[in-house]
Tab-separated table of C-alpha atoms and ligand atoms in Angstrom:
chain	number	residue	atom	x	y	z
B	1279	MET	CA	135.164	189.019	149.327
B	1280	ASN	CA	138.266	187.785	151.075
B	1281	ILE	CA	139.409	184.324	150.112
B	1282	LEU	CA	141.868	182.077	151.872
B	1283	VAL	CA	143.720	179.601	149.666
B	1284	VAL	CA	145.579	176.754	151.361
B	1285	GLY	CA	148.630	175.559	149.401
B	1286	GLY	CA	151.710	176.944	147.734
B	1287	GLY	CA	152.405	175.443	144.319
B	1288	GLY	CA	151.712	176.036	140.645
B	1289	ARG	CA	148.184	174.712	141.013
B	1290	GLU	CA	147.389	177.225	143.743
B	1291	HIS	CA	148.887	180.033	141.678
B	1292	ALA	CA	146.602	179.107	138.763
B	1293	ILE	CA	143.577	178.867	141.083
B	1294	ILE	CA	144.297	182.278	142.619
B	1295	ARG	CA	144.712	183.925	139.240
B	1296	LYS	CA	141.412	182.491	138.041
B	1297	LEU	CA	139.582	183.481	141.233
B	1298	LYS	CA	140.778	187.044	140.788
B	1299	GLU	CA	139.000	187.315	137.443
B	1300	ASN	CA	135.882	187.845	139.577
B	1301	PRO	CA	135.739	191.572	140.492
B	1302	GLU	CA	134.090	190.747	143.831
B	1303	VAL	CA	137.294	189.123	145.043
B	1304	SER	CA	139.123	191.788	147.027
B	1305	ALA	CA	141.815	189.983	149.024
B	1306	VAL	CA	143.405	186.581	148.588
B	1307	TYR	CA	145.439	185.126	151.454
B	1308	ALA	CA	147.732	182.245	150.482
B	1309	LEU	CA	148.951	179.808	153.184
B	1310	PRO	CA	151.851	179.478	152.604
B	1311	GLY	CA	151.897	180.599	148.948
B	1312	ASN	CA	155.371	181.174	147.510
B	1313	GLY	CA	157.603	183.885	146.089
B	1314	GLY	CA	155.732	183.978	142.788
B	1315	ILE	CA	152.232	183.695	144.232
B	1316	ALA	CA	153.167	186.777	146.289
B	1317	ARG	CA	152.572	188.864	143.150
B	1318	ASP	CA	148.912	187.840	143.176
B	1319	ALA	CA	148.083	187.180	146.838
B	1320	GLU	CA	149.192	188.013	150.367
B	1321	CYS	CA	151.314	185.079	151.504
B	1322	PHE	CA	151.671	183.960	155.132
B	1323	ASP	CA	154.218	181.470	156.351
B	1324	ILE	CA	151.823	178.802	157.612
B	1325	ALA	CA	152.289	175.284	156.248
B	1326	ALA	CA	149.401	173.724	154.347
B	1327	THR	CA	149.438	170.813	156.810
B	1328	ASP	CA	149.337	173.050	159.919
B	1329	ILE	CA	145.587	172.785	160.451
B	1330	ASP	CA	145.681	174.567	163.846
B	1331	GLY	CA	147.743	177.388	162.339
B	1332	ILE	CA	145.309	177.726	159.427
B	1333	VAL	CA	142.333	177.854	161.784
B	1334	SER	CA	144.030	180.494	163.984
B	1335	PHE	CA	144.788	182.564	160.901
B	1336	ALA	CA	141.194	182.279	159.696
B	1337	LYS	CA	139.903	183.411	163.096
B	1338	ALA	CA	142.170	186.451	163.058
B	1339	HIS	CA	141.389	187.582	159.490
B	1340	PRO	CA	138.167	188.462	157.698
B	1341	VAL	CA	137.894	185.276	155.615
B	1342	ASP	CA	134.635	184.829	153.669
B	1343	TYR	CA	135.513	181.647	151.810
B	1344	ALA	CA	138.357	179.132	151.839
B	1345	VAL	CA	139.765	176.953	149.077
B	1346	VAL	CA	141.765	173.973	150.328
B	1347	ALA	CA	143.768	172.787	147.333
B	1348	PRO	CA	146.356	170.104	148.317
B	1349	ASP	CA	145.653	166.500	149.288
B	1350	ASP	CA	147.318	166.412	152.733
B	1351	PRO	CA	145.282	169.151	154.448
B	1352	LEU	CA	142.091	167.735	152.909
B	1353	VAL	CA	142.873	164.259	154.232
B	1354	LEU	CA	143.827	165.806	157.591
B	1355	GLY	CA	140.419	167.480	157.885
B	1356	CYS	CA	141.217	171.099	157.060
B	1357	VAL	CA	137.746	171.646	155.578
B	1358	ASP	CA	136.090	170.133	158.662
B	1359	ALA	CA	138.160	172.416	160.909
B	1360	LEU	CA	137.379	175.591	158.943
B	1361	GLU	CA	133.682	174.738	158.674
B	1362	ALA	CA	133.630	174.250	162.438
B	1363	ILE	CA	134.482	177.946	162.852
B	1364	GLY	CA	131.845	178.947	160.319
B	1365	ILE	CA	133.923	179.384	157.169
B	1366	PRO	CA	132.432	177.907	154.000
B	1367	CYS	CA	135.011	175.904	152.063
B	1368	PHE	CA	135.765	174.492	148.669
B	1369	GLY	CA	136.977	170.924	149.035
B	1370	PRO	CA	135.847	167.620	150.531
B	1371	ARG	CA	135.675	166.848	154.239
B	1372	ALA	CA	138.118	164.262	155.554
B	1373	ASN	CA	135.575	161.453	155.355
B	1374	ALA	CA	135.309	162.031	151.577
B	1375	ALA	CA	138.973	162.937	150.957
B	1376	ILE	CA	139.688	159.317	151.887
B	1377	ILE	CA	138.925	158.508	148.248
B	1378	GLU	CA	142.505	159.702	147.625
B	1379	GLY	CA	143.866	159.147	151.131
B	1380	SER	CA	143.365	155.385	151.025
B	1381	LYS	CA	143.749	153.391	147.826
B	1382	ALA	CA	142.328	150.374	149.656
B	1383	PHE	CA	139.162	152.414	150.318
B	1384	ALA	CA	138.967	153.622	146.710
B	1385	LYS	CA	139.414	150.115	145.323
B	1386	ARG	CA	136.822	148.613	147.678
B	1387	LEU	CA	134.390	151.375	146.684
B	1388	MET	CA	134.874	150.672	142.983
B	1389	LYS	CA	134.491	146.926	143.411
B	1390	GLN	CA	131.355	147.250	145.516
B	1391	TYR	CA	129.655	149.744	143.204
B	1392	GLY	CA	130.749	148.198	139.906
B	1393	ILE	CA	132.987	151.072	138.783
B	1394	PRO	CA	135.507	149.815	136.198
B	1395	THR	CA	139.079	149.590	137.520
B	1396	ALA	CA	142.025	147.193	137.465
B	1397	ALA	CA	141.420	143.858	139.255
B	1398	PHE	CA	143.171	143.897	142.638
B	1399	GLU	CA	143.768	142.432	146.079
B	1400	THR	CA	144.483	144.357	149.297
B	1401	PHE	CA	146.957	143.104	151.918
B	1402	ASP	CA	147.792	144.042	155.529
B	1403	ASP	CA	150.088	141.066	156.001
B	1404	PRO	CA	153.380	140.912	154.064
B	1405	ALA	CA	153.446	137.094	154.085
B	1406	GLN	CA	150.066	136.954	152.367
B	1407	ALA	CA	151.098	139.600	149.848
B	1408	LEU	CA	154.260	137.637	149.006
B	1409	ALA	CA	152.304	134.379	148.718
B	1410	TYR	CA	149.863	136.046	146.324
B	1411	LEU	CA	152.753	137.211	144.145
B	1412	GLU	CA	153.942	133.595	143.639
B	1413	THR	CA	151.223	132.965	141.075
B	1414	ALA	CA	150.183	136.463	139.994
B	1415	PRO	CA	150.950	137.400	136.389
B	1416	VAL	CA	153.600	140.049	135.644
B	1417	PRO	CA	153.927	142.951	134.974
B	1418	ILE	CA	151.970	143.771	138.114
B	1419	VAL	CA	151.407	146.972	140.059
B	1420	VAL	CA	152.133	147.422	143.784
B	1421	LYS	CA	150.624	150.489	145.455
B	1422	ALA	CA	151.058	151.893	148.935
B	1423	ASP	CA	147.627	152.437	150.468
B	1424	GLY	CA	148.151	155.984	151.742
B	1425	LEU	CA	149.541	159.278	150.449
B	1426	ALA	CA	153.155	158.965	149.289
B	1427	LEU	CA	153.883	162.187	147.386
B	1428	GLY	CA	152.950	160.466	144.132
B	1429	LYS	CA	155.767	157.916	144.573
B	1430	GLY	CA	153.876	155.020	146.113
B	1431	VAL	CA	153.191	153.141	142.868
B	1432	ILE	CA	155.622	150.515	141.583
B	1433	ILE	CA	155.090	148.966	138.165
B	1434	ALA	CA	156.945	145.681	138.634
B	1435	GLN	CA	158.121	144.010	135.434
B	1436	THR	CA	159.200	140.856	137.267
B	1437	ARG	CA	158.074	138.912	140.341
B	1438	ASP	CA	161.326	139.854	142.053
B	1439	GLU	CA	160.640	143.549	141.601
B	1440	ALA	CA	157.138	143.076	142.949
B	1441	ARG	CA	158.438	141.156	145.988
B	1442	GLN	CA	160.999	143.872	146.610
B	1443	ALA	CA	158.287	146.546	146.490
B	1444	VAL	CA	156.186	144.625	149.016
B	1445	VAL	CA	159.150	144.151	151.350
B	1446	ASP	CA	160.189	147.815	151.037
B	1447	MET	CA	156.715	149.091	151.794
B	1448	MET	CA	155.374	146.589	154.314
B	1449	GLU	CA	158.515	145.499	156.160
B	1450	HIS	CA	161.062	148.296	155.704
B	1451	GLY	CA	158.570	151.095	156.231
B	1452	LYS	CA	159.233	152.933	152.974
B	1453	PHE	CA	156.424	155.545	152.857
B	1454	GLY	CA	155.878	155.025	156.604
B	1455	ARG	CA	152.333	154.192	157.598
B	1456	SER	CA	151.138	154.806	154.049
B	1457	GLY	CA	152.803	151.545	152.978
B	1458	LYS	CA	151.647	149.276	155.810
B	1459	THR	CA	148.722	148.243	153.659
B	1460	VAL	CA	149.292	147.603	149.959
B	1461	VAL	CA	147.064	147.155	146.950
B	1462	ILE	CA	148.389	144.758	144.310
B	1463	GLU	CA	146.652	145.218	140.997
B	1464	GLU	CA	146.422	144.126	137.414
B	1465	TYR	CA	148.680	145.962	134.950
B	1466	LEU	CA	146.617	147.858	132.404
B	1467	THR	CA	147.658	149.493	129.155
B	1468	GLY	CA	146.334	152.391	127.146
B	1469	PRO	CA	146.548	156.175	127.028
B	1470	GLU	CA	145.915	158.075	130.263
B	1471	VAL	CA	143.444	160.915	130.608
B	1472	SER	CA	142.880	163.254	133.549
B	1473	VAL	CA	139.367	164.575	134.094
B	1474	LEU	CA	138.795	167.164	136.816
B	1475	ALA	CA	135.141	167.484	137.740
B	1476	PHE	CA	133.222	169.793	140.032
B	1477	THR	CA	130.706	168.079	142.268
B	1478	ASP	CA	128.405	169.091	145.112
B	1479	GLY	CA	127.798	165.511	146.157
B	1480	GLU	CA	124.781	165.090	143.831
B	1481	THR	CA	125.646	166.630	140.485
B	1482	VAL	CA	128.941	166.203	138.675
B	1483	LYS	CA	130.194	168.617	135.989
B	1484	PRO	CA	133.539	167.815	134.377
B	1485	MET	CA	135.890	170.434	133.021
B	1486	VAL	CA	137.892	169.939	129.852
B	1487	SER	CA	139.994	166.727	129.776
B	1488	SER	CA	143.783	166.920	129.951
B	1489	MET	CA	146.991	164.909	129.547
B	1490	ASP	CA	149.823	164.965	132.058
B	1491	HIS	CA	153.463	164.111	131.223
B	1492	LYS	CA	154.657	162.371	134.368
B	1493	ARG	CA	158.069	161.075	133.355
B	1494	ALA	CA	161.157	163.234	133.686
B	1495	GLY	CA	162.633	162.326	130.290
B	1496	GLU	CA	161.534	162.877	126.717
B	1497	ASN	CA	159.432	160.176	125.027
B	1498	ASP	CA	158.106	159.271	128.494
B	1499	THR	CA	161.357	157.820	129.801
B	1500	GLY	CA	163.052	158.237	133.164
B	1501	LEU	CA	161.626	158.624	136.638
B	1502	ASN	CA	158.111	159.641	137.571
B	1503	THR	CA	157.775	163.277	138.579
B	1504	GLY	CA	154.999	165.484	139.849
B	1505	GLY	CA	154.310	166.340	136.183
B	1506	MET	CA	156.515	167.979	133.529
B	1507	GLY	CA	153.756	169.476	131.421
B	1508	THR	CA	150.125	169.195	130.404
B	1509	VAL	CA	147.868	169.762	127.434
B	1510	ALA	CA	144.096	170.134	127.165
B	1511	PRO	CA	141.852	168.855	125.753
B	1512	ASN	CA	143.160	165.279	125.646
B	1513	PRO	CA	142.612	163.841	122.129
B	1514	TYR	CA	142.003	160.332	123.512
B	1515	TYR	CA	138.976	161.620	125.407
B	1516	THR	CA	136.487	161.490	122.551
B	1517	ASP	CA	132.803	162.337	122.994
B	1518	ALA	CA	132.011	158.611	123.046
B	1519	VAL	CA	134.575	157.981	125.803
B	1520	ALA	CA	133.230	160.972	127.719
B	1521	ASP	CA	129.683	159.555	127.582
B	1522	THR	CA	130.870	156.169	128.827
B	1523	CYS	CA	132.839	157.801	131.642
B	1524	MET	CA	129.874	159.867	132.785
B	1525	ARG	CA	127.586	156.817	132.816
B	1526	GLU	CA	129.947	154.157	134.162
B	1527	ILE	CA	132.395	156.138	136.296
B	1528	PHE	CA	131.560	159.737	137.253
B	1529	LEU	CA	127.917	159.411	138.289
B	1530	PRO	CA	128.378	155.993	139.953
B	1531	THR	CA	131.302	157.377	141.970
B	1532	ILE	CA	129.336	160.391	143.217
B	1533	ARG	CA	126.373	158.151	144.093
B	1534	ALA	CA	128.614	155.615	145.807
B	1535	MET	CA	130.204	158.282	148.003
B	1536	LYS	CA	126.783	159.578	148.942
B	1537	ALA	CA	125.536	156.069	149.706
B	1538	GLU	CA	128.556	155.538	151.956
B	1539	GLY	CA	127.620	158.636	153.954
B	1540	ARG	CA	130.639	160.481	152.556
B	1541	PRO	CA	129.215	163.005	150.075
B	1542	PHE	CA	132.071	164.456	148.046
B	1543	LYS	CA	132.070	168.221	147.482
B	1544	GLY	CA	134.802	170.007	145.591
B	1545	CYS	CA	136.910	168.904	142.647
B	1546	LEU	CA	137.167	165.174	142.064
B	1547	TYR	CA	140.053	164.153	139.832
B	1548	PHE	CA	139.538	161.011	137.777
B	1549	GLY	CA	142.822	159.482	136.596
B	1550	LEU	CA	141.655	157.255	133.750
B	1551	MET	CA	143.240	154.751	131.430
B	1552	ILE	CA	141.512	154.152	128.106
B	1553	THR	CA	142.150	150.408	127.790
B	1554	PRO	CA	141.129	148.251	124.819
B	1555	ALA	CA	138.216	147.095	127.002
B	1556	GLY	CA	137.085	150.642	127.813
B	1557	PRO	CA	137.924	153.360	130.339
B	1558	ARG	CA	139.204	152.257	133.762
B	1559	VAL	CA	139.889	154.287	136.896
B	1560	ILE	CA	143.606	154.290	137.718
B	1561	GLU	CA	143.257	156.682	140.640
B	1562	TYR	CA	141.024	159.236	142.262
B	1563	ASN	CA	142.403	162.460	143.664
B	1564	CYS	CA	140.318	164.535	146.049
B	1565	ARG	CA	141.480	167.834	144.529
B	1566	PHE	CA	142.605	169.693	141.435
B	1567	GLY	CA	145.587	168.049	139.697
B	1568	ASP	CA	148.942	169.713	139.348
B	1569	PRO	CA	149.887	170.649	136.597
B	1570	GLU	CA	146.506	169.810	135.022
B	1571	THR	CA	144.940	172.844	136.702
B	1572	GLN	CA	147.324	175.125	134.831
B	1573	VAL	CA	145.695	174.115	131.509
B	1574	VAL	CA	142.173	173.300	132.634
B	1575	LEU	CA	141.359	176.554	134.448
B	1576	PRO	CA	142.494	178.875	131.653
B	1577	LEU	CA	140.004	176.998	129.440
B	1578	LEU	CA	137.158	177.441	131.951
B	1579	ASP	CA	134.763	180.077	130.678
B	1580	SER	CA	132.559	180.098	133.790
B	1581	ASP	CA	133.452	182.144	136.843
B	1582	LEU	CA	135.500	179.910	139.138
B	1583	LEU	CA	134.308	181.403	142.430
B	1584	THR	CA	130.643	181.031	141.401
B	1585	VAL	CA	131.151	177.369	140.508
B	1586	MET	CA	133.148	176.669	143.670
B	1587	GLN	CA	130.463	178.225	145.855
B	1588	ALA	CA	127.829	176.157	144.044
B	1589	THR	CA	129.668	172.975	145.058
B	1590	THR	CA	129.674	174.179	148.675
B	1591	ARG	CA	126.008	175.187	148.653
B	1592	GLY	CA	124.763	172.159	146.740
B	1593	THR	CA	123.491	174.193	143.777
B	1594	LEU	CA	125.775	172.860	141.064
B	1595	ALA	CA	122.817	171.526	139.034
B	1596	ASP	CA	121.734	175.135	138.413
B	1597	THR	CA	125.230	176.496	137.776
B	1598	PRO	CA	126.756	176.252	134.309
B	1599	VAL	CA	130.302	174.907	133.946
B	1600	VAL	CA	131.323	175.952	130.448
B	1601	SER	CA	134.668	175.464	128.752
B	1602	LYS	CA	136.176	177.718	126.125
B	1603	ARG	CA	136.985	176.435	122.678
B	1604	GLY	CA	140.615	176.053	121.741
B	1605	ALA	CA	143.526	174.327	123.420
B	1606	ALA	CA	145.957	174.937	126.248
B	1607	ALA	CA	149.509	173.798	126.948
B	1608	CYS	CA	151.636	174.118	130.078
B	1609	VAL	CA	155.393	173.498	130.046
B	1610	ILE	CA	157.149	173.010	133.381
B	1611	MET	CA	160.601	174.471	133.990
B	1612	ALA	CA	162.314	172.299	136.613
B	1613	SER	CA	165.678	172.278	138.336
B	1614	GLU	CA	168.241	170.070	136.578
B	1615	GLY	CA	168.407	166.713	138.377
B	1616	TYR	CA	164.759	166.718	139.501
B	1617	PRO	CA	163.179	164.443	140.772
B	1618	LEU	CA	166.396	163.283	142.465
B	1619	HIS	CA	169.118	165.679	143.546
B	1620	TYR	CA	169.028	169.300	142.431
B	1621	GLU	CA	170.405	172.638	143.585
B	1622	LYS	CA	168.341	175.625	144.626
B	1623	GLY	CA	168.853	179.339	145.052
B	1624	PHE	CA	169.319	180.429	141.419
B	1625	GLU	CA	167.876	183.773	140.403
B	1626	ILE	CA	164.878	183.602	138.071
B	1627	SER	CA	164.210	186.280	135.458
B	1628	ILE	CA	160.780	186.507	133.870
B	1629	PRO	CA	159.857	189.243	131.359
B	1630	GLU	CA	156.904	191.317	132.570
B	1631	ASP	CA	154.689	190.376	129.599
B	1632	VAL	CA	155.253	186.657	130.322
B	1633	TRP	CA	154.314	186.858	134.020
B	1634	PRO	CA	150.525	186.526	133.514
B	1635	HIS	CA	151.157	183.070	131.980
B	1636	VAL	CA	153.465	181.809	134.723
B	1637	SER	CA	152.378	179.650	137.665
B	1638	VAL	CA	155.154	179.501	140.206
B	1639	ALA	CA	155.647	176.178	141.980
B	1640	GLY	CA	158.996	176.393	143.766
B	1641	ALA	CA	160.491	179.857	144.223
B	1642	LYS	CA	161.074	182.229	147.109
B	1643	GLU	CA	161.608	185.924	147.309
B	1644	GLN	CA	164.817	187.134	148.907
B	1645	ASP	CA	166.151	190.697	148.870
B	1646	GLY	CA	163.821	191.610	146.035
B	1647	LYS	CA	164.944	188.683	143.887
B	1648	LEU	CA	163.048	185.551	142.950
B	1649	LEU	CA	165.157	182.442	143.635
B	1650	THR	CA	164.513	178.803	142.760
B	1651	SER	CA	163.517	176.771	145.819
B	1652	GLY	CA	162.098	173.511	144.493
B	1653	GLY	CA	162.342	170.727	141.948
B	1654	ARG	CA	159.533	172.029	139.810
B	1655	VAL	CA	160.122	175.761	139.641
B	1656	LEU	CA	157.358	177.126	137.458
B	1657	GLY	CA	154.970	176.370	134.628
B	1658	VAL	CA	154.207	178.470	131.577
B	1659	ALA	CA	150.732	178.079	130.105
B	1660	ALA	CA	149.249	179.311	126.863
B	1661	VAL	CA	145.736	179.156	125.419
B	1662	ARG	CA	145.300	179.358	121.658
B	1663	GLY	CA	142.917	178.184	118.947
B	1664	THR	CA	144.881	175.000	118.306
B	1665	LEU	CA	147.223	172.792	120.308
B	1666	GLU	CA	150.118	173.505	117.905
B	1667	GLU	CA	149.751	177.228	118.521
B	1668	ALA	CA	149.401	176.809	122.273
B	1669	LEU	CA	152.558	174.685	122.425
B	1670	GLN	CA	154.490	177.085	120.246
B	1671	SER	CA	153.446	180.007	122.407
B	1672	ALA	CA	154.271	178.215	125.688
B	1673	TYR	CA	157.725	177.138	124.466
B	1674	SER	CA	158.458	180.583	123.101
B	1675	MET	CA	157.685	182.125	126.500
B	1676	VAL	CA	159.809	179.443	128.197
B	1677	SER	CA	162.754	180.497	126.022
B	1678	ARG	CA	162.491	184.007	127.479
B	1679	ILE	CA	162.634	182.868	131.123
B	1680	HIS	CA	166.036	182.262	132.657
B	1681	PHE	CA	167.540	180.581	135.668
B	1682	ASP	CA	170.714	178.524	135.908
B	1683	HIS	CA	170.395	174.754	135.499
B	1684	ALA	CA	166.829	174.840	134.224
B	1685	TYR	CA	165.445	171.611	132.786
B	1686	VAL	CA	162.525	171.485	130.356
B	1687	ARG	CA	161.060	168.538	128.487
B	1688	GLY	CA	161.057	169.440	124.798
B	1689	ASP	CA	158.270	167.091	123.755
B	1690	ILE	CA	155.236	168.208	125.746
B	1691	GLY	CA	152.145	167.686	123.588
B	1692	ARG	CA	153.904	165.601	120.944
B	1693	ARG	CA	151.931	162.463	121.726
B	1694	ALA	CA	148.688	164.422	121.739
B	1695	LEU	CA	149.477	165.868	118.313
B	1696	GLN	CA	150.320	162.413	116.949
B	1697	ALA	CA	147.148	160.903	118.435
B	1698	ARG	CA	145.064	163.578	116.795
B	1699	GLU	CA	146.613	162.903	113.407
B	1700	LYS	CA	145.648	159.237	113.673
B	1701	GLN	CA	142.018	160.010	114.422
E	2886	AMP	P1	148.930	156.701	140.524
E	2886	AMP	O1	149.825	157.318	141.564
E	2886	AMP	O2	147.930	155.753	141.033
E	2886	AMP	O3	148.415	157.738	139.567
E	2886	AMP	O4	149.911	155.874	139.589
E	2886	AMP	C1	150.978	156.495	138.946
E	2886	AMP	C2	151.083	155.986	137.528
E	2886	AMP	O5	151.327	154.597	137.533
E	2886	AMP	C3	149.810	156.154	136.726
E	2886	AMP	O6	149.687	157.417	136.166
E	2886	AMP	C4	149.977	155.092	135.674
E	2886	AMP	O7	150.847	155.561	134.652
E	2886	AMP	C5	150.702	154.001	136.409
E	2886	AMP	N1	149.743	152.994	136.860
E	2886	AMP	C6	149.039	152.993	138.010
E	2886	AMP	N2	148.239	151.903	138.091
E	2886	AMP	C7	148.457	151.202	136.956
E	2886	AMP	C8	147.922	149.978	136.436
E	2886	AMP	N3	147.020	149.242	137.115
E	2886	AMP	N4	148.380	149.554	135.244
E	2886	AMP	C9	149.305	150.260	134.561
E	2886	AMP	N5	149.832	151.407	134.987
E	2886	AMP	C10	149.421	151.883	136.180
E	2887	LIG	N1	149.148	165.484	138.024
E	2887	LIG	C1	148.776	164.429	138.882
E	2887	LIG	C2	148.305	164.842	140.199
E	2887	LIG	O1	148.021	165.986	140.463
E	2887	LIG	O2	148.210	163.999	141.072
């Protein structure tokens, strides 16, 4: 089977590696892939958002199945476009990807169907948003409606900060059209859990839970990033919490999307906060998380292609989704200065025995060398019997990878270890 994978980051690298565990997979085409993915797939220089280019490629190559991994092409209708030329796809159509593409949609859905989330108001008019802020309690959260590269959420500690966020988004066009509508919502507290679940629109089967580390600095300080590391399973996601989530969040969400005429097929990412009052949805993503995928897929015992095809065909109820025992950790190596200014073009050296554990996010090949080309450069993931062992293994591999001005958070998994001790 020949599989087309749309995307070019660490998540896609992890997906491709897992797909290739199935001996029926003969060729994998990555659009655009990257210099590291090129070891595991044929990469073609077509952007993940170039839907016409992707369709032309798929017409010209023998593609049996496509996996659309990133949010933008899903929201832009990449699955719809590939299905229109007869290619079965993993991922939601545009009318379901809106669950990530519009926070206003997601919040309205949750309110209407009684799915627990932070209380909120949606505004199209800056004057009304500012008037609302006069009496709203702080801290308060201001969110751009549309996709904003993970940067469209402002946790305002004061009313002034909240006003500034509204003005920046709605009047000054920060985040462009994505910020013309804003959601202003209640500030919640509690540990965060990511749950990635397969669904065919009827049945939902979660994979192992995970914990992202979004801040750039140690002890969760500094700016938000695309993710500096992950561990799985997440110790805050106890069996009791998992039962509540299935009953109050996962199944109601799948049913709500179906009732809206937007059946969701693919991987639905539930960003949850375990508040003192119970689990709440912080966000939905219409895709695998990055870097959650790098720990969740290595712990998936079932064949990934089989499960993906079951979501496409609507046969997930009959298809087991089984996780391995043990724990996984992924440590991201970034460019110093990320997520603000950083330099690129440094040569990366990775020992051959470490390569199978590396998911490359931002690197390009030039004259036979692998050079850094992004803020997050690569992730190193390890699976072991315990979280301590997985972390030790991941950090020991990290110490054997070199590029100039690398930045690594030294405390990935620390909070998870501490949480486990308390339980
Ligand atoms: P999002 O892009 O929606 O995932 O938001 C980014 C981060 O902002 C989340 O991972 C949370 O840490 C934080 N956040 C979002 N919404 C809230 C909320 N209502 N209360 C507290 N923190 C929030
Ligand atoms: N790790 C968070 C995300 O993929 O959006």
